[in-house]
Structures are given as structure tokens and as C-alpha cells.
Amino acid sequence: MTCKEAFQEISKYLDGELAEDFKHILEEHLCKCAHCKVVFDTTHKVIELYCDGKLFPMPDLVRTRLHEALRRKYREKAL
Amino acid sequence: MKLRSFSLHLYGESSEFWSARFGAIPVEPPFKMHYTSQVSPELNQLPGAQPARKDLAQAPETALEKSESDLVAAAKAGNNEAFDELVNRYEKKIYRLALRLTGNTEDAEDVLQETFLKAFEHLPDFRQDSRFYTWLVRIAVNEGLMKLRKRRSDKSEPLEDAVDDEGQVMPREFRDWKPNPEQQMSQEEMEQILLNAAQSLPASLRAVFFLRDVEELSTEETAEMLNLTTGAVKARLFRARLQLREELSKVFKESKP
Ligand SMILES: [Zn+2]
């Protein structure tokens, strides 16, 4: 497996879309090739960072204003 | 206190884990009710809970799911408190999605409000054959993309021309990252870095990345929502991951090769 091929498969691997035999070939390549291993690890890390549930908390004021807007909407509908 | 740790276990682990461990304990209705009311989107912020991608989207068919359809049915029948409960459940997730998509807090708040106001308005049209949350995401993504389209006229958005689903893309940066970059900076710094990197992507790549990798929608759902082929979704997800990796490498790479 060349680096170019390995690189194309990394995304599929992360999606669990790679067939078992291909998975092993890719895993073997990642063990031997430091460059592709870095690409794999850091791509994985990208996803992990954006998925961090602690980031981007909703400020209380934003919540208050949302619920005020909803109250107005409920009243409108009731009229 | 005991109930709290129970519900955390329930939430973080599979139902098999739960029944294997506590299967012998009969679950009384009052306990069940308590557990149901405790499950909220906030759970993924509690220490020890799974990261965002492991939460609601993958929850098995449990009391949580059932009570969601009950809430939707009640809201459809005109019970505003039931709708409030649905808002409480998902507002934080929708806000996060809106912020990551638009890149600024002002637009994110607009998208958040529009999403829930429109959801309330169009609730009678919601057919309960999809998850309520997926339906909210659809509205939020539409609102978000509309904002971005407006912004493109003032040139603050990257152009879509650069998106070529057939073109070859290759990584350029091979230096490893510092370990745990998130522990070496404040949360605000990290958020700004992630938003800036996402903003360097054309909106359609950004949307594909957040729907697939963060919201964990399927390729098919994402394709349908963004009016793309499944092939285009896969190609764009690949490009989005690559481009984000290259952008973030500029910040996180180790200083020595
Ligand atoms: Zn390689």
C-alpha cells in the first residue's frame, strides 16, 4: 500500500466503511509509516476536538432571550 | 445523590451493561420517572460522561425515546409546556451547532431562535417518522446556511468555487501535534481556534463535517438535508477533515519536526 492509497483510506477507516482485509493492510501501513500515522492521529483528533461537549456553552442570557421569544410566540398563537 | 450516579451509568453505558450489572434490581415506576426527567442534553457536560458524539444520537430505544415522542405528541396537541421541555432538551446542542456553523455568537443566537420558533410554527407538519432532534437540525442547518449566503455578498465567506468533488487532495503537514493541545490553553482560546479553522472552509464543506462527524447523521441523511449526492457527501467530508487538519496543524504542530 502506498502512502497515497493509505491516505485515501483513512477517512473511510474513520467511518468504519473499510472491509476487514483492507483494514489490516491499512493498519500495517500505519505501523510502518510515521507520516501516515500522523495524518491518521491528527485527523482523529480534529473530530474529537470539535465533538467536545464542554466547548461552546450557551450563555444564560441567550437562553433567557430564546424563552422570551417563545413566550411571545405562544401568546400570539393563543390570540 | 445515588440516583444521579445511576443515571450517569445508564447514560454512558449500553443497556446491556445496565442490565448485566443491575438487572436483578426491579425498576420501580417512580425511579424510572426520575431517571427520565434527569436525562437532558446537559449530561454530556458532566464529568465522566461520554463526548458529544456518543450521546443522544446513539441512545438505544429507551424511556428517553418514548418520552420524546410523548412530548412531541403533547406539543402537537397544543401543550406549550411539552414544547418547552423539548426546547430545554435540545437548545444547547442547537446553539453549539449554530455557533460552529456560522462562526459568531450573534448569528448563532439568531439561528437558535429561528430554529425553535419555526419548529413551533411548523410542528403540525412534523411527521413522527424521523427523530425530533434530526428535524431541528434540518431547520437549524437551513437557517445557518441562509445566514452564510447573505454574508457571502459582503465577501466575508470563502467561495464555493473551490469545492471540486473529483479533485485530488493530499496532506501537506506531517508534523505531529503537541499532546493534548486542549490542556495547554484556555477553553475560550480553543473555541476561537476551532471556529477560525472551520470558517476557512466553504460553507458546504463545513456543514457536511458538522452533520456527519459531530451530529453523527448518516451519509444519506446528510445528503438529503444538503441536497447532495451521497458520493459528494463522502468526498466533501474527506476534504473537510483534511482541510481542518491542515488549518489546525498550523496551531497545534510540535515546533520541531
Ligand atoms: Zn504512508
mmCIF file of C-alpha atoms in Angstrom, chain B:
data_model
loop_
_atom_site.group_PDB
_atom_site.id
_atom_site.type_symbol
_atom_site.label_atom_id
_atom_site.label_comp_id
_atom_site.label_asym_id
_atom_site.label_seq_id
_atom_site.Cartn_x
_atom_site.Cartn_y
_atom_site.Cartn_z
ATOM 1 C CA MET B 1 -27.028 11.509 45.064
ATOM 2 C CA LYS B 2 -27.376 7.841 44.412
ATOM 3 C CA LEU B 3 -29.906 8.387 41.667
ATOM 4 C CA ARG B 4 -27.595 10.789 39.931
ATOM 5 C CA SER B 5 -24.806 8.297 39.641
ATOM 6 C CA PHE B 6 -27.261 5.656 38.490
ATOM 7 C CA SER B 7 -28.478 7.796 35.671
ATOM 8 C CA LEU B 8 -24.941 8.581 34.636
ATOM 9 C CA HIS B 9 -24.225 4.898 34.337
ATOM 10 C CA LEU B 10 -27.386 4.403 32.389
ATOM 11 C CA TYR B 11 -26.482 7.140 30.057
ATOM 12 C CA GLY B 12 -22.831 6.405 29.494
ATOM 13 C CA GLU B 13 -23.113 2.668 29.140
ATOM 14 C CA SER B 14 -25.150 0.405 26.957
ATOM 15 C CA SER B 15 -28.382 -1.064 28.217
ATOM 16 C CA GLU B 16 -26.645 -4.455 28.272
ATOM 17 C CA PHE B 17 -24.142 -3.028 30.705
ATOM 18 C CA TRP B 18 -27.014 -1.759 32.785
ATOM 19 C CA SER B 19 -28.968 -4.985 32.876
ATOM 20 C CA ALA B 20 -25.849 -7.084 33.433
ATOM 21 C CA ARG B 21 -24.970 -5.011 36.431
ATOM 22 C CA PHE B 22 -28.291 -4.040 37.880
ATOM 23 C CA GLY B 23 -30.665 -6.367 36.106
ATOM 24 C CA ALA B 24 -31.731 -8.000 39.365
ATOM 25 C CA ILE B 25 -32.936 -4.716 40.802
ATOM 26 C CA PRO B 26 -36.567 -4.120 39.908
ATOM 27 C CA VAL B 27 -37.047 -0.684 38.431
ATOM 28 C CA GLU B 28 -39.994 0.923 40.161
ATOM 29 C CA PRO B 29 -42.019 3.459 38.235
ATOM 30 C CA PRO B 30 -41.082 6.407 40.494
ATOM 31 C CA PHE B 31 -37.427 5.688 39.900
ATOM 32 C CA LYS B 32 -37.970 5.412 36.207
ATOM 33 C CA MET B 33 -39.741 8.721 36.126
ATOM 34 C CA HIS B 34 -36.941 10.345 37.989
ATOM 35 C CA TYR B 35 -34.415 8.944 35.590
ATOM 36 C CA THR B 36 -36.418 10.117 32.604
ATOM 37 C CA SER B 37 -36.652 13.650 33.874
ATOM 38 C CA GLN B 38 -32.936 13.672 34.598
ATOM 39 C CA VAL B 39 -31.846 12.832 31.119
ATOM 40 C CA SER B 40 -31.102 16.105 29.435
ATOM 41 C CA PRO B 41 -28.645 17.314 26.795
ATOM 42 C CA GLU B 42 -26.612 18.748 29.665
ATOM 43 C CA LEU B 43 -25.449 15.270 30.520
ATOM 44 C CA ASN B 44 -22.618 15.370 28.059
ATOM 45 C CA GLN B 45 -21.170 18.220 30.084
ATOM 46 C CA LEU B 46 -20.951 16.224 33.268
ATOM 47 C CA PRO B 47 -17.553 14.842 34.196
ATOM 48 C CA GLY B 48 -17.152 11.260 33.123
ATOM 49 C CA ALA B 49 -19.930 11.393 30.586
ATOM 50 C CA GLN B 50 -19.207 10.425 27.010
ATOM 51 C CA PRO B 51 -18.238 13.082 24.461
ATOM 52 C CA ALA B 52 -20.997 14.683 22.405
ATOM 53 C CA ARG B 53 -20.948 12.143 19.612
ATOM 54 C CA LYS B 54 -21.749 9.313 21.980
ATOM 55 C CA ASP B 55 -24.903 10.856 23.387
ATOM 56 C CA LEU B 56 -28.478 11.086 22.206
ATOM 57 C CA ALA B 57 -27.797 10.146 18.631
ATOM 58 C CA GLN B 58 -26.775 6.682 19.711
ATOM 59 C CA ALA B 59 -29.102 6.176 22.651
ATOM 60 C CA PRO B 60 -30.997 2.928 22.288
ATOM 61 C CA GLU B 61 -34.772 2.819 22.188
ATOM 62 C CA THR B 62 -35.325 3.595 25.852
ATOM 63 C CA ALA B 63 -37.605 5.545 28.126
ATOM 64 C CA LEU B 64 -35.900 8.644 26.764
ATOM 65 C CA GLU B 65 -37.048 7.969 23.206
ATOM 66 C CA LYS B 66 -40.548 7.076 24.273
ATOM 67 C CA SER B 67 -40.953 10.133 26.366
ATOM 68 C CA GLU B 68 -39.694 12.248 23.480
ATOM 69 C CA SER B 69 -42.477 11.037 21.220
ATOM 70 C CA ASP B 70 -44.950 11.615 24.067
ATOM 71 C CA LEU B 71 -43.676 15.165 24.408
ATOM 72 C CA VAL B 72 -43.914 15.764 20.677
ATOM 73 C CA ALA B 73 -47.466 14.400 20.632
ATOM 74 C CA ALA B 74 -48.427 16.633 23.572
ATOM 75 C CA ALA B 75 -46.816 19.670 21.954
ATOM 76 C CA LYS B 76 -48.628 18.951 18.695
ATOM 77 C CA ALA B 77 -51.868 18.841 20.669
ATOM 78 C CA GLY B 78 -51.179 22.377 21.905
ATOM 79 C CA ASN B 79 -49.336 21.788 25.174
ATOM 80 C CA ASN B 80 -46.715 24.553 25.278
ATOM 81 C CA GLU B 81 -45.074 23.145 28.383
ATOM 82 C CA ALA B 82 -44.301 19.975 26.477
ATOM 83 C CA PHE B 83 -42.728 22.085 23.742
ATOM 84 C CA ASP B 84 -40.699 23.945 26.384
ATOM 85 C CA GLU B 85 -39.405 20.617 27.632
ATOM 86 C CA LEU B 86 -38.268 19.721 24.115
ATOM 87 C CA VAL B 87 -36.556 23.105 23.837
ATOM 88 C CA ASN B 88 -34.798 22.562 27.167
ATOM 89 C CA ARG B 89 -33.566 19.250 25.949
ATOM 90 C CA TYR B 90 -32.008 20.412 22.695
ATOM 91 C CA GLU B 91 -31.312 24.162 22.929
ATOM 92 C CA LYS B 92 -27.681 23.715 23.955
ATOM 93 C CA LYS B 93 -26.930 21.314 21.130
ATOM 94 C CA ILE B 94 -28.640 23.507 18.556
ATOM 95 C CA TYR B 95 -26.778 26.557 19.844
ATOM 96 C CA ARG B 96 -23.455 24.725 19.532
ATOM 97 C CA LEU B 97 -24.261 23.572 16.022
ATOM 98 C CA ALA B 98 -25.287 27.106 15.034
ATOM 99 C CA LEU B 99 -22.161 28.635 16.506
ATOM 100 C CA ARG B 100 -19.830 26.158 14.826
ATOM 101 C CA LEU B 101 -21.618 26.640 11.532
ATOM 102 C CA THR B 102 -21.832 30.440 11.496
ATOM 103 C CA GLY B 103 -18.665 31.152 13.488
ATOM 104 C CA ASN B 104 -20.062 34.000 15.558
ATOM 105 C CA THR B 105 -22.297 34.302 18.600
ATOM 106 C CA GLU B 106 -24.676 36.866 17.129
ATOM 107 C CA ASP B 107 -25.608 34.720 14.140
ATOM 108 C CA ALA B 108 -25.709 31.640 16.355
ATOM 109 C CA GLU B 109 -28.314 33.249 18.593
ATOM 110 C CA ASP B 110 -30.414 34.263 15.582
ATOM 111 C CA VAL B 111 -30.239 30.741 14.196
ATOM 112 C CA LEU B 112 -31.150 29.290 17.593
ATOM 113 C CA GLN B 113 -34.242 31.472 17.932
ATOM 114 C CA GLU B 114 -35.347 30.996 14.346
ATOM 115 C CA THR B 115 -34.946 27.239 14.669
ATOM 116 C CA PHE B 116 -37.231 26.870 17.676
ATOM 117 C CA LEU B 117 -39.742 29.492 16.535
ATOM 118 C CA LYS B 118 -40.023 27.782 13.150
ATOM 119 C CA ALA B 119 -40.201 24.372 14.774
ATOM 120 C CA PHE B 120 -43.091 25.603 16.903
ATOM 121 C CA GLU B 121 -44.835 27.108 13.889
ATOM 122 C CA HIS B 122 -44.383 24.024 11.715
ATOM 123 C CA LEU B 123 -44.959 21.447 14.417
ATOM 124 C CA PRO B 124 -48.228 20.330 12.807
ATOM 125 C CA ASP B 125 -46.196 19.379 9.687
ATOM 126 C CA PHE B 126 -43.705 17.279 11.641
ATOM 127 C CA ARG B 127 -44.380 13.630 10.883
ATOM 128 C CA GLN B 128 -43.030 11.472 13.618
ATOM 129 C CA ASP B 129 -41.189 9.161 11.250
ATOM 130 C CA SER B 130 -37.882 10.867 11.995
ATOM 131 C CA ARG B 131 -36.354 11.940 15.270
ATOM 132 C CA PHE B 132 -37.447 15.338 16.522
ATOM 133 C CA TYR B 133 -33.807 16.302 17.003
ATOM 134 C CA THR B 134 -32.940 15.458 13.375
ATOM 135 C CA TRP B 135 -35.839 17.639 12.307
ATOM 136 C CA LEU B 136 -34.487 20.508 14.438
ATOM 137 C CA VAL B 137 -31.024 20.037 12.943
ATOM 138 C CA ARG B 138 -32.524 20.299 9.475
ATOM 139 C CA ILE B 139 -34.169 23.621 10.324
ATOM 140 C CA ALA B 140 -31.028 24.920 12.034
ATOM 141 C CA VAL B 141 -28.792 23.997 9.095
ATOM 142 C CA ASN B 142 -31.131 25.726 6.658
ATOM 143 C CA GLU B 143 -31.195 28.850 8.793
ATOM 144 C CA GLY B 144 -27.428 28.753 9.239
ATOM 145 C CA LEU B 145 -26.709 28.336 5.532
ATOM 146 C CA MET B 146 -29.093 31.165 4.753
ATOM 147 C CA LYS B 147 -27.108 33.440 7.072
ATOM 148 C CA LEU B 148 -23.871 32.387 5.389
ATOM 149 C CA ARG B 149 -25.299 33.004 1.935
ATOM 150 C CA LYS B 150 -26.253 36.520 2.947
ATOM 151 C CA ARG B 151 -22.800 37.052 4.316
ATOM 152 C CA ARG B 152 -21.159 35.889 1.121
ATOM 153 C CA SER B 153 -22.389 39.010 -0.642
ATOM 154 C CA ASP B 154 -20.075 41.046 1.587
ATOM 155 C CA LYS B 155 -17.159 38.687 0.815
ATOM 156 C CA SER B 156 -16.564 37.524 4.384
ATOM 157 C CA GLU B 157 -17.301 33.923 3.398
ATOM 158 C CA PRO B 158 -14.978 31.638 1.426
ATOM 159 C CA LEU B 159 -16.344 30.944 -2.049
ATOM 160 C CA GLU B 160 -17.835 27.618 -3.026
ATOM 161 C CA ASP B 161 -15.895 27.587 -6.314
ATOM 162 C CA ALA B 162 -13.027 25.923 -4.553
ATOM 163 C CA VAL B 163 -15.173 22.822 -3.947
ATOM 164 C CA ASP B 164 -14.326 20.205 -6.523
ATOM 165 C CA ASP B 165 -15.614 16.776 -5.557
ATOM 166 C CA GLU B 166 -13.392 14.982 -8.067
ATOM 167 C CA GLY B 167 -10.129 16.771 -7.413
ATOM 168 C CA GLN B 168 -7.224 15.110 -5.631
ATOM 169 C CA VAL B 169 -6.406 16.323 -2.170
ATOM 170 C CA MET B 170 -3.249 15.433 -0.328
ATOM 171 C CA PRO B 171 -1.968 16.322 3.129
ATOM 172 C CA ARG B 172 0.907 18.769 3.305
ATOM 173 C CA GLU B 173 1.666 18.857 7.005
ATOM 174 C CA PHE B 174 3.235 15.749 8.527
ATOM 175 C CA ARG B 175 4.426 17.069 11.842
ATOM 176 C CA ASP B 176 2.712 15.516 14.830
ATOM 177 C CA TRP B 177 0.720 17.680 17.217
ATOM 178 C CA LYS B 178 1.630 18.569 20.746
ATOM 179 C CA PRO B 179 -0.074 16.111 23.053
ATOM 180 C CA ASN B 180 -3.435 17.259 24.432
ATOM 181 C CA PRO B 181 -3.470 20.782 22.971
ATOM 182 C CA GLU B 182 -6.780 21.382 24.778
ATOM 183 C CA GLN B 183 -4.963 21.213 28.123
ATOM 184 C CA GLN B 184 -2.435 23.841 27.125
ATOM 185 C CA MET B 185 -4.817 26.695 26.523
ATOM 186 C CA SER B 186 -7.986 28.208 27.894
ATOM 187 C CA GLN B 187 -11.355 26.980 26.710
ATOM 188 C CA GLU B 188 -12.000 30.340 25.048
ATOM 189 C CA GLU B 189 -8.747 30.153 23.107
ATOM 190 C CA MET B 190 -9.549 26.642 21.958
ATOM 191 C CA GLU B 191 -13.053 27.645 20.879
ATOM 192 C CA GLN B 192 -11.705 30.568 18.870
ATOM 193 C CA ILE B 193 -9.105 28.382 17.151
ATOM 194 C CA LEU B 194 -11.743 25.806 16.196
ATOM 195 C CA LEU B 195 -14.148 28.463 14.929
ATOM 196 C CA ASN B 196 -11.437 30.151 12.866
ATOM 197 C CA ALA B 197 -10.383 26.860 11.289
ATOM 198 C CA ALA B 198 -13.989 25.991 10.457
ATOM 199 C CA GLN B 199 -14.512 29.422 8.929
ATOM 200 C CA SER B 200 -11.693 28.754 6.482
ATOM 201 C CA LEU B 201 -13.868 26.049 4.892
ATOM 202 C CA PRO B 202 -16.531 26.797 2.299
ATOM 203 C CA ALA B 203 -19.958 26.547 3.960
ATOM 204 C CA SER B 204 -20.938 23.323 2.222
ATOM 205 C CA LEU B 205 -17.829 21.522 3.487
ATOM 206 C CA ARG B 206 -18.371 22.900 6.939
ATOM 207 C CA ALA B 207 -21.982 21.756 7.002
ATOM 208 C CA VAL B 208 -21.061 18.247 5.843
ATOM 209 C CA PHE B 209 -18.384 17.967 8.528
ATOM 210 C CA PHE B 210 -20.634 19.072 11.376
ATOM 211 C CA LEU B 211 -23.586 16.964 10.290
ATOM 212 C CA ARG B 212 -21.556 13.811 9.746
ATOM 213 C CA ASP B 213 -18.799 13.984 12.336
ATOM 214 C CA VAL B 214 -20.384 15.990 15.123
ATOM 215 C CA GLU B 215 -24.133 15.391 14.833
ATOM 216 C CA GLU B 216 -23.469 11.888 13.548
ATOM 217 C CA LEU B 217 -26.125 11.937 10.882
ATOM 218 C CA SER B 218 -25.759 9.222 8.270
ATOM 219 C CA THR B 219 -24.308 9.918 4.825
ATOM 220 C CA GLU B 220 -27.831 9.533 3.407
ATOM 221 C CA GLU B 221 -29.444 11.924 5.905
ATOM 222 C CA THR B 222 -26.712 14.485 5.289
ATOM 223 C CA ALA B 223 -27.063 14.142 1.524
ATOM 224 C CA GLU B 224 -30.804 14.625 1.744
ATOM 225 C CA MET B 225 -30.517 17.612 4.043
ATOM 226 C CA LEU B 226 -27.927 19.414 1.927
ATOM 227 C CA ASN B 227 -29.319 18.322 -1.419
ATOM 228 C CA LEU B 228 -26.129 16.498 -2.392
ATOM 229 C CA THR B 229 -25.420 13.024 -3.705
ATOM 230 C CA THR B 230 -24.028 10.525 -1.191
ATOM 231 C CA GLY B 231 -20.821 10.470 -3.245
ATOM 232 C CA ALA B 232 -20.495 14.227 -2.858
ATOM 233 C CA VAL B 233 -21.075 13.973 0.892
ATOM 234 C CA LYS B 234 -18.260 11.437 1.216
ATOM 235 C CA ALA B 235 -15.891 13.464 -0.941
ATOM 236 C CA ARG B 236 -16.656 16.650 0.965
ATOM 237 C CA LEU B 237 -16.303 15.022 4.339
ATOM 238 C CA PHE B 238 -12.879 13.800 3.285
ATOM 239 C CA ARG B 239 -11.855 17.269 2.100
ATOM 240 C CA ALA B 240 -13.308 18.973 5.158
ATOM 241 C CA ARG B 241 -11.401 16.712 7.533
ATOM 242 C CA LEU B 242 -8.211 17.247 5.573
ATOM 243 C CA GLN B 243 -8.553 20.991 5.413
ATOM 244 C CA LEU B 244 -9.402 21.304 9.097
ATOM 245 C CA ARG B 245 -6.408 19.118 9.891
ATOM 246 C CA GLU B 246 -4.125 21.354 7.842
ATOM 247 C CA GLU B 247 -5.536 24.515 9.438
ATOM 248 C CA LEU B 248 -5.304 23.193 12.977
ATOM 249 C CA SER B 249 -1.806 21.826 12.329
ATOM 250 C CA LYS B 250 -0.640 25.408 11.922
ATOM 251 C CA VAL B 251 -1.570 25.970 15.576
ATOM 252 C CA PHE B 252 -1.044 22.598 17.200
ATOM 253 C CA LYS B 253 2.036 21.153 15.498
ATOM 254 C CA GLU B 254 5.134 20.493 17.534
ATOM 255 C CA SER B 255 7.772 23.105 16.942
ATOM 256 C CA LYS B 256 10.369 20.526 15.894
ATOM 257 C CA PRO B 257 9.794 18.117 13.036
#
